[in-house]
Short mmCIF file of N, CA and C in Angstrom, two decimals:
data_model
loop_
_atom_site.label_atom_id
_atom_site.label_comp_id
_atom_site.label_asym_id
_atom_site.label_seq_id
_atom_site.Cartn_x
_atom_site.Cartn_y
_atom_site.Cartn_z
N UNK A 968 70.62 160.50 50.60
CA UNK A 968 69.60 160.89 49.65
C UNK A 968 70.11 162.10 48.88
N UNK A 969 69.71 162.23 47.63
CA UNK A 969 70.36 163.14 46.74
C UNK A 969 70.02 164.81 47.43
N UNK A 970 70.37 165.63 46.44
CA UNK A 970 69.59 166.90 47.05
C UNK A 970 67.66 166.47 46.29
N UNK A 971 68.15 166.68 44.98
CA UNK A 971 66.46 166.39 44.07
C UNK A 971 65.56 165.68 45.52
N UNK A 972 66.42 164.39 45.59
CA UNK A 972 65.30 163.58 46.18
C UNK A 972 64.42 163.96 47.30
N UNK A 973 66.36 164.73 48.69
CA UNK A 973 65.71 165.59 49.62
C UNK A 973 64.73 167.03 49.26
N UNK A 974 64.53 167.59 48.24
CA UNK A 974 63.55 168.87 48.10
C UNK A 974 62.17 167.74 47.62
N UNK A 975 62.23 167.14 47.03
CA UNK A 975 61.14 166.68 45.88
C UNK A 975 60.22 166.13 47.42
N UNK A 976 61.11 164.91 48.54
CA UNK A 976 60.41 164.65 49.59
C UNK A 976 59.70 165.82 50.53
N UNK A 977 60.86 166.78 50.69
CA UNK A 977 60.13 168.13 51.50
C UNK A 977 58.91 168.54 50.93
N UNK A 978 58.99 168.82 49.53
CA UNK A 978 57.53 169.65 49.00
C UNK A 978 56.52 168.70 48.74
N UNK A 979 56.55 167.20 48.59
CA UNK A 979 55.89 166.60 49.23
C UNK A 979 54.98 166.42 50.53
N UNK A 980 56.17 166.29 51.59
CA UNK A 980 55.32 166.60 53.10
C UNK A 980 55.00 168.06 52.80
N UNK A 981 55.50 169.10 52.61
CA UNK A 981 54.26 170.37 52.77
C UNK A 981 53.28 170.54 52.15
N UNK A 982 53.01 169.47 51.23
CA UNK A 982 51.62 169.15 50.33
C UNK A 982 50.70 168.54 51.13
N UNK A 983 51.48 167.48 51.67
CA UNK A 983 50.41 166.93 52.87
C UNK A 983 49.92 167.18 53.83
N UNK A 984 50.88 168.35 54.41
CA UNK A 984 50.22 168.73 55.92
C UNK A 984 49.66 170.16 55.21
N UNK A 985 49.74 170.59 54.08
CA UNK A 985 48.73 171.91 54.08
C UNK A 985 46.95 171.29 53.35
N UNK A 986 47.07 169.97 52.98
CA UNK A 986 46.02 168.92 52.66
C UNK A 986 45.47 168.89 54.06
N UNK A 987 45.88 167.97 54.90
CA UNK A 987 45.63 168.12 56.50
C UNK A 987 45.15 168.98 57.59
N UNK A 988 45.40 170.44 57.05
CA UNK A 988 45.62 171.48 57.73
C UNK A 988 43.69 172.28 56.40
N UNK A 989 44.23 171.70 55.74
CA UNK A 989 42.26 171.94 55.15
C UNK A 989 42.49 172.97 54.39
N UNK A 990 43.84 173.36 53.73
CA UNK A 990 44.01 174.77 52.95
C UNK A 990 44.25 173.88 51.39
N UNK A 991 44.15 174.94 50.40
CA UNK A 991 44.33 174.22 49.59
C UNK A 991 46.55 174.93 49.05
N UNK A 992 46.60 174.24 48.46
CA UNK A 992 48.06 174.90 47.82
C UNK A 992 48.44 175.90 46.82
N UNK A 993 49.28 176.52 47.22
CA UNK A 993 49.90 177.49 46.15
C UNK A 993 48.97 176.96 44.35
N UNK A 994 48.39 178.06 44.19
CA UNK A 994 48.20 177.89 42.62
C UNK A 994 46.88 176.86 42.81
N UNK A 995 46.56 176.34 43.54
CA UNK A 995 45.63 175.09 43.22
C UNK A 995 44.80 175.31 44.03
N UNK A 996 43.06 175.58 42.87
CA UNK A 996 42.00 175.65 43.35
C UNK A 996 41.55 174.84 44.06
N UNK A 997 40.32 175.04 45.11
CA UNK A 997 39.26 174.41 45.84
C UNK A 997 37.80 173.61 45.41
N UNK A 998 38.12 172.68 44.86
CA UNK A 998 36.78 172.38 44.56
C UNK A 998 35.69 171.75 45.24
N UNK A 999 34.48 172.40 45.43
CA UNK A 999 33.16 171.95 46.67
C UNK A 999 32.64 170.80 46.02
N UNK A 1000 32.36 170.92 45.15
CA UNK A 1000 31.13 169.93 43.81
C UNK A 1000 31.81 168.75 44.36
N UNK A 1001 30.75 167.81 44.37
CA UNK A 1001 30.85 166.80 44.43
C UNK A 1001 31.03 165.94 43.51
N UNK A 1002 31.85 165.00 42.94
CA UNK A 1002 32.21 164.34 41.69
C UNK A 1002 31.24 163.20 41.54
N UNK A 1003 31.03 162.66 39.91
CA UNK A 1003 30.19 161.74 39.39
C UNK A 1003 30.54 160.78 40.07
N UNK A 1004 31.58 159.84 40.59
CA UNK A 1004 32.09 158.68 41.06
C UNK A 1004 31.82 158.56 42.33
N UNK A 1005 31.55 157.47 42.70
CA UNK A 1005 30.54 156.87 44.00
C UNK A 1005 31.61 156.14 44.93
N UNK A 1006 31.44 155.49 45.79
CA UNK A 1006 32.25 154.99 46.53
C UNK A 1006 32.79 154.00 45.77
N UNK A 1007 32.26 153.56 45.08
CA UNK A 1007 32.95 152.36 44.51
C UNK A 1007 34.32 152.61 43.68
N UNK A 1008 33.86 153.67 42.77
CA UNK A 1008 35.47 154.35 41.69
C UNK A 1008 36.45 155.06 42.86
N UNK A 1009 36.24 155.71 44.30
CA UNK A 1009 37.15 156.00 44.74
C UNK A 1009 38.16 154.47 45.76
N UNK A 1010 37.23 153.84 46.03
CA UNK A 1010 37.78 152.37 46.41
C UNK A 1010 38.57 151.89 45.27
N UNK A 1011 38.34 151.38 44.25
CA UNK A 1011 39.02 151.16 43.09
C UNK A 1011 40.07 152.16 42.56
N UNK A 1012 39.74 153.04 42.86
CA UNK A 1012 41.14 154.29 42.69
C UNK A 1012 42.09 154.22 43.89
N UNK A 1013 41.65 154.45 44.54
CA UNK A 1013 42.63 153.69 46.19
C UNK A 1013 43.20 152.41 46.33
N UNK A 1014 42.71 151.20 45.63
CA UNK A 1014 43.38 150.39 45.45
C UNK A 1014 44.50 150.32 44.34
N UNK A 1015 43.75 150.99 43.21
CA UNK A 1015 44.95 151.42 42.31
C UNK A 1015 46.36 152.11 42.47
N UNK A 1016 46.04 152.89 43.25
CA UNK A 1016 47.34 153.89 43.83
C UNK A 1016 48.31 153.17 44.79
N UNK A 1017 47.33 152.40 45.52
CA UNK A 1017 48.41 151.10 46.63
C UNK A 1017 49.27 150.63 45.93
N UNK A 1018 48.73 150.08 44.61
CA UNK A 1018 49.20 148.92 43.89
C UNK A 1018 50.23 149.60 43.06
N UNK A 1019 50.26 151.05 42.90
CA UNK A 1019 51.17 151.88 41.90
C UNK A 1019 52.86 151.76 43.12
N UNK A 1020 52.17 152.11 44.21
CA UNK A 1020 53.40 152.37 44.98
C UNK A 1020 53.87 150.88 45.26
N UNK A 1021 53.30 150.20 45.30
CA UNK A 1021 54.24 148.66 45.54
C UNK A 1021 54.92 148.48 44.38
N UNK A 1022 54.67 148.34 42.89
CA UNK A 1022 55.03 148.37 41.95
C UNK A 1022 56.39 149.19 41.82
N UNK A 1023 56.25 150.35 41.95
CA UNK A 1023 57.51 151.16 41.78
C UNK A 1023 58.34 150.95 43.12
N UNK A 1024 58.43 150.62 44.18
CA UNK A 1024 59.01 150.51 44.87
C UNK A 1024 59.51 148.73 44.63
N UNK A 1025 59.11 148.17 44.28
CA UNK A 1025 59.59 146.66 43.92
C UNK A 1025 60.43 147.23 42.24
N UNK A 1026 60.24 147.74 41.65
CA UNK A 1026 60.95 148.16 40.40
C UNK A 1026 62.35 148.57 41.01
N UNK A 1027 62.39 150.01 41.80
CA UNK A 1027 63.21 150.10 42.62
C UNK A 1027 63.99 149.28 43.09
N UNK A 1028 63.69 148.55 43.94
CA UNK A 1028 64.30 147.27 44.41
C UNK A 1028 65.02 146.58 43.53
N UNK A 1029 64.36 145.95 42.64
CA UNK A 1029 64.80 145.50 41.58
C UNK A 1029 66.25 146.71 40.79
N UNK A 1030 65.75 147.49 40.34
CA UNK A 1030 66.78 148.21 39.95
C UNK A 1030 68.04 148.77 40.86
N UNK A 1031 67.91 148.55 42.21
CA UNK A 1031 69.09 148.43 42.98
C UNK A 1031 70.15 147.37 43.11
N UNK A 1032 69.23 146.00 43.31
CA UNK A 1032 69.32 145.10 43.23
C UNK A 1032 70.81 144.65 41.88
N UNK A 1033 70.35 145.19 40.45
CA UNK A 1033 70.79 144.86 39.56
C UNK A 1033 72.28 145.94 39.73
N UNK A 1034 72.13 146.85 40.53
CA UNK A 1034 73.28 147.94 40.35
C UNK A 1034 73.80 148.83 39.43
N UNK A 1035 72.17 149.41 39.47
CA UNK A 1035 71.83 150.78 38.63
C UNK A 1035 72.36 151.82 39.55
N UNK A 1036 73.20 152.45 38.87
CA UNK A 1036 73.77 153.58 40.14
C UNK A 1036 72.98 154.91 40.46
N UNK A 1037 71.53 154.60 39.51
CA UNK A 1037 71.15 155.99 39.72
C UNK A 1037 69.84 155.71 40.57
N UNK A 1038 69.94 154.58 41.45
CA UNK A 1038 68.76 154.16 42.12
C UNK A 1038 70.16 153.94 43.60
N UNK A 1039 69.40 154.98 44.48
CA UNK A 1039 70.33 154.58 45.93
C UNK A 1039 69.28 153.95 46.93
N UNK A 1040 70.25 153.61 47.66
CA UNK A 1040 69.86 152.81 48.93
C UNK A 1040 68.26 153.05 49.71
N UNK A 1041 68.86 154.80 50.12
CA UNK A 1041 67.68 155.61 50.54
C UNK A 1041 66.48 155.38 50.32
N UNK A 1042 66.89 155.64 48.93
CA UNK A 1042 65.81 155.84 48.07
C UNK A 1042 64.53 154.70 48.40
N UNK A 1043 65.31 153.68 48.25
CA UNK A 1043 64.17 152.26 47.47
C UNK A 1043 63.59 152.23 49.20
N UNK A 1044 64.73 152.11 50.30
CA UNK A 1044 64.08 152.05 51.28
C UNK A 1044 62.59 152.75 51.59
N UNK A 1045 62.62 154.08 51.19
CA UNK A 1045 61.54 154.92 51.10
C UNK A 1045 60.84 155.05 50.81
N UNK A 1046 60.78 154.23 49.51
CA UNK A 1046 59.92 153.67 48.53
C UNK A 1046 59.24 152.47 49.11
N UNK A 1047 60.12 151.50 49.64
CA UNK A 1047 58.94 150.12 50.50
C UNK A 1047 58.50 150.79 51.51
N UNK A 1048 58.48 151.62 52.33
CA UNK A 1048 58.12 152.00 53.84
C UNK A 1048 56.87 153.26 53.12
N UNK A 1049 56.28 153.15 51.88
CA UNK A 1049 55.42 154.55 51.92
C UNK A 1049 54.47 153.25 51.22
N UNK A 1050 55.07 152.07 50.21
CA UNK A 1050 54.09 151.07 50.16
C UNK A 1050 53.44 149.84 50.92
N UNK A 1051 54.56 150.01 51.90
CA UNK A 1051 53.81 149.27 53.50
C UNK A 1051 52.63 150.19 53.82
N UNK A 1052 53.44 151.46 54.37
CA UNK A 1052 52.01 152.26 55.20
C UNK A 1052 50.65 152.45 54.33
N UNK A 1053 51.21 151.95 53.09
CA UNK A 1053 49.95 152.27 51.84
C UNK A 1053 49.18 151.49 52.41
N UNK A 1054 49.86 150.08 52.22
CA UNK A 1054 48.88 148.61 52.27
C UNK A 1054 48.36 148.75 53.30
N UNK A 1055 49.14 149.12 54.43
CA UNK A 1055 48.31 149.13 56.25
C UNK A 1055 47.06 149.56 55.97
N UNK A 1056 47.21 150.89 55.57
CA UNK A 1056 46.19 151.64 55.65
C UNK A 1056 45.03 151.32 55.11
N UNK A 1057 45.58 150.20 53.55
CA UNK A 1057 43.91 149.65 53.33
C UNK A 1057 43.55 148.68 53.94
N UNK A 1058 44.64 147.79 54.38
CA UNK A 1058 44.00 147.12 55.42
C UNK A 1058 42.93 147.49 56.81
N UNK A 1059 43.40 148.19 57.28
CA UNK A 1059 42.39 148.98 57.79
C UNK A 1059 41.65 149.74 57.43
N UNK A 1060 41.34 150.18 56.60
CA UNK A 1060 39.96 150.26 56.01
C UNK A 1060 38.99 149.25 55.51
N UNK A 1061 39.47 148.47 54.95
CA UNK A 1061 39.22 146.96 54.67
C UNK A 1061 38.27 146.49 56.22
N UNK A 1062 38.76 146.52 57.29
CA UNK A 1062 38.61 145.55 58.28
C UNK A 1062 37.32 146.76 58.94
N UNK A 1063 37.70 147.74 58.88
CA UNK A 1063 36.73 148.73 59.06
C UNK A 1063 35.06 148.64 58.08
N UNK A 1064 35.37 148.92 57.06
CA UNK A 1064 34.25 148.59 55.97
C UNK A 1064 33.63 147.53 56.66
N UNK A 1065 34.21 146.15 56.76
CA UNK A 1065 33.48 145.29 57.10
C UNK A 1065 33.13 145.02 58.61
N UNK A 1066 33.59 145.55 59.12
CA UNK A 1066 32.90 145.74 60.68
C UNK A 1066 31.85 146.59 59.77
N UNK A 1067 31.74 147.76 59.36
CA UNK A 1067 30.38 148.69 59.51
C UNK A 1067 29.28 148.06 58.63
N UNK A 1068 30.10 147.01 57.84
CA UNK A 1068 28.75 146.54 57.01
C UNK A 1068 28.23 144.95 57.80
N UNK A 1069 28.74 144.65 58.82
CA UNK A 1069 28.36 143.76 59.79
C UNK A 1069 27.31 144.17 60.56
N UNK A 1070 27.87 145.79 61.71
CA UNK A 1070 27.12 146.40 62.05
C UNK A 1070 25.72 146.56 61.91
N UNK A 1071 25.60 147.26 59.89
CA UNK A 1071 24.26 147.82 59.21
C UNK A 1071 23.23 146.47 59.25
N UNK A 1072 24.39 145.18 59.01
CA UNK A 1072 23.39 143.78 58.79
C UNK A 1072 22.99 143.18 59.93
N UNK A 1073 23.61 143.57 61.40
CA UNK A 1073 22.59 142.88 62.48
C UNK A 1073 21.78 143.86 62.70
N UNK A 1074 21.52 144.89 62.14
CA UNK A 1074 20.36 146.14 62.53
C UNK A 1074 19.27 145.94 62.88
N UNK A 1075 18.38 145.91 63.40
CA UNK A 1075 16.78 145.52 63.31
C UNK A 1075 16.04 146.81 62.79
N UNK A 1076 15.08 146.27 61.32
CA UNK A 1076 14.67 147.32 61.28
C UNK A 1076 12.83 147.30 61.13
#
C-alpha cells in the first residue's frame, strides 16, 4: 500500500474510533438537534452509501483488472472487504428490522 493510502487509511480509523469513543474530532462540531429526516431518509441514505462502496470498489477492480498502474493490489482488496462488511451489516439490520416489526405485529393490544 502506498504511503497516501497507508496515512489516508490511519486517519480514517482514528475518525472511527474517536466516533465510537463518543468525542467529536479535531475542528468538528457536535450537533444535539435532531434532523428533519425520519427513519426512512436515513435507511435510504444507508443504502445509498452501501451501494457507493460496492460501486467503487468494483470500479477498482475493474481498473486493476485492465492494468491501470495507479490502482494496486492492496488497494482494491480493501476496497471489496469494507463493501462486504458494508453489505453484512445491512443485512443484518435488514433481518433485524424485520424480526422487530414481526415482534410489534404479534403484539396484543
Amino acid at each position: 500500500m502506498s504511503s497516501p493510502g497507508i496515512e489516508s487509511a490511519l486517519a480514517q480509523m482514528q475518525s472511527l474510533a474517536s466516533q465510537a469513543a463518543g468525542q467529536p474530532e479535531k475542528g468538528q462540531q457536535v450537533s444535539t438537534s435532531v434532523g428533519q429526516g425520519g427513519f426512512a431518509d436515513e435507511l435510504q441514505a444507508s443504502i445509498r452509501r452501501i451501494n457507493e462502496l460496492k460501486q467503487t470498489a468494483n470500479s477498482q477492480a475493474e481498473a486493476f483488472q485492465a492494468g491501470d498502474p495507479n490502482v494496486e493490489l492492496n488497494d482494491v482488496m480493501v476496497d471489496m472487504q469494507k463493501a462486504s462488511v458494508a453489505f453484512e451489516m445491512g443485512k443484518q439490520v435488514r433481518s433485524r428490522l424485520i424480526t422487530a416489526y414481526k415482534d410489534i405485529m404479534n403484539m396484543q393490544v
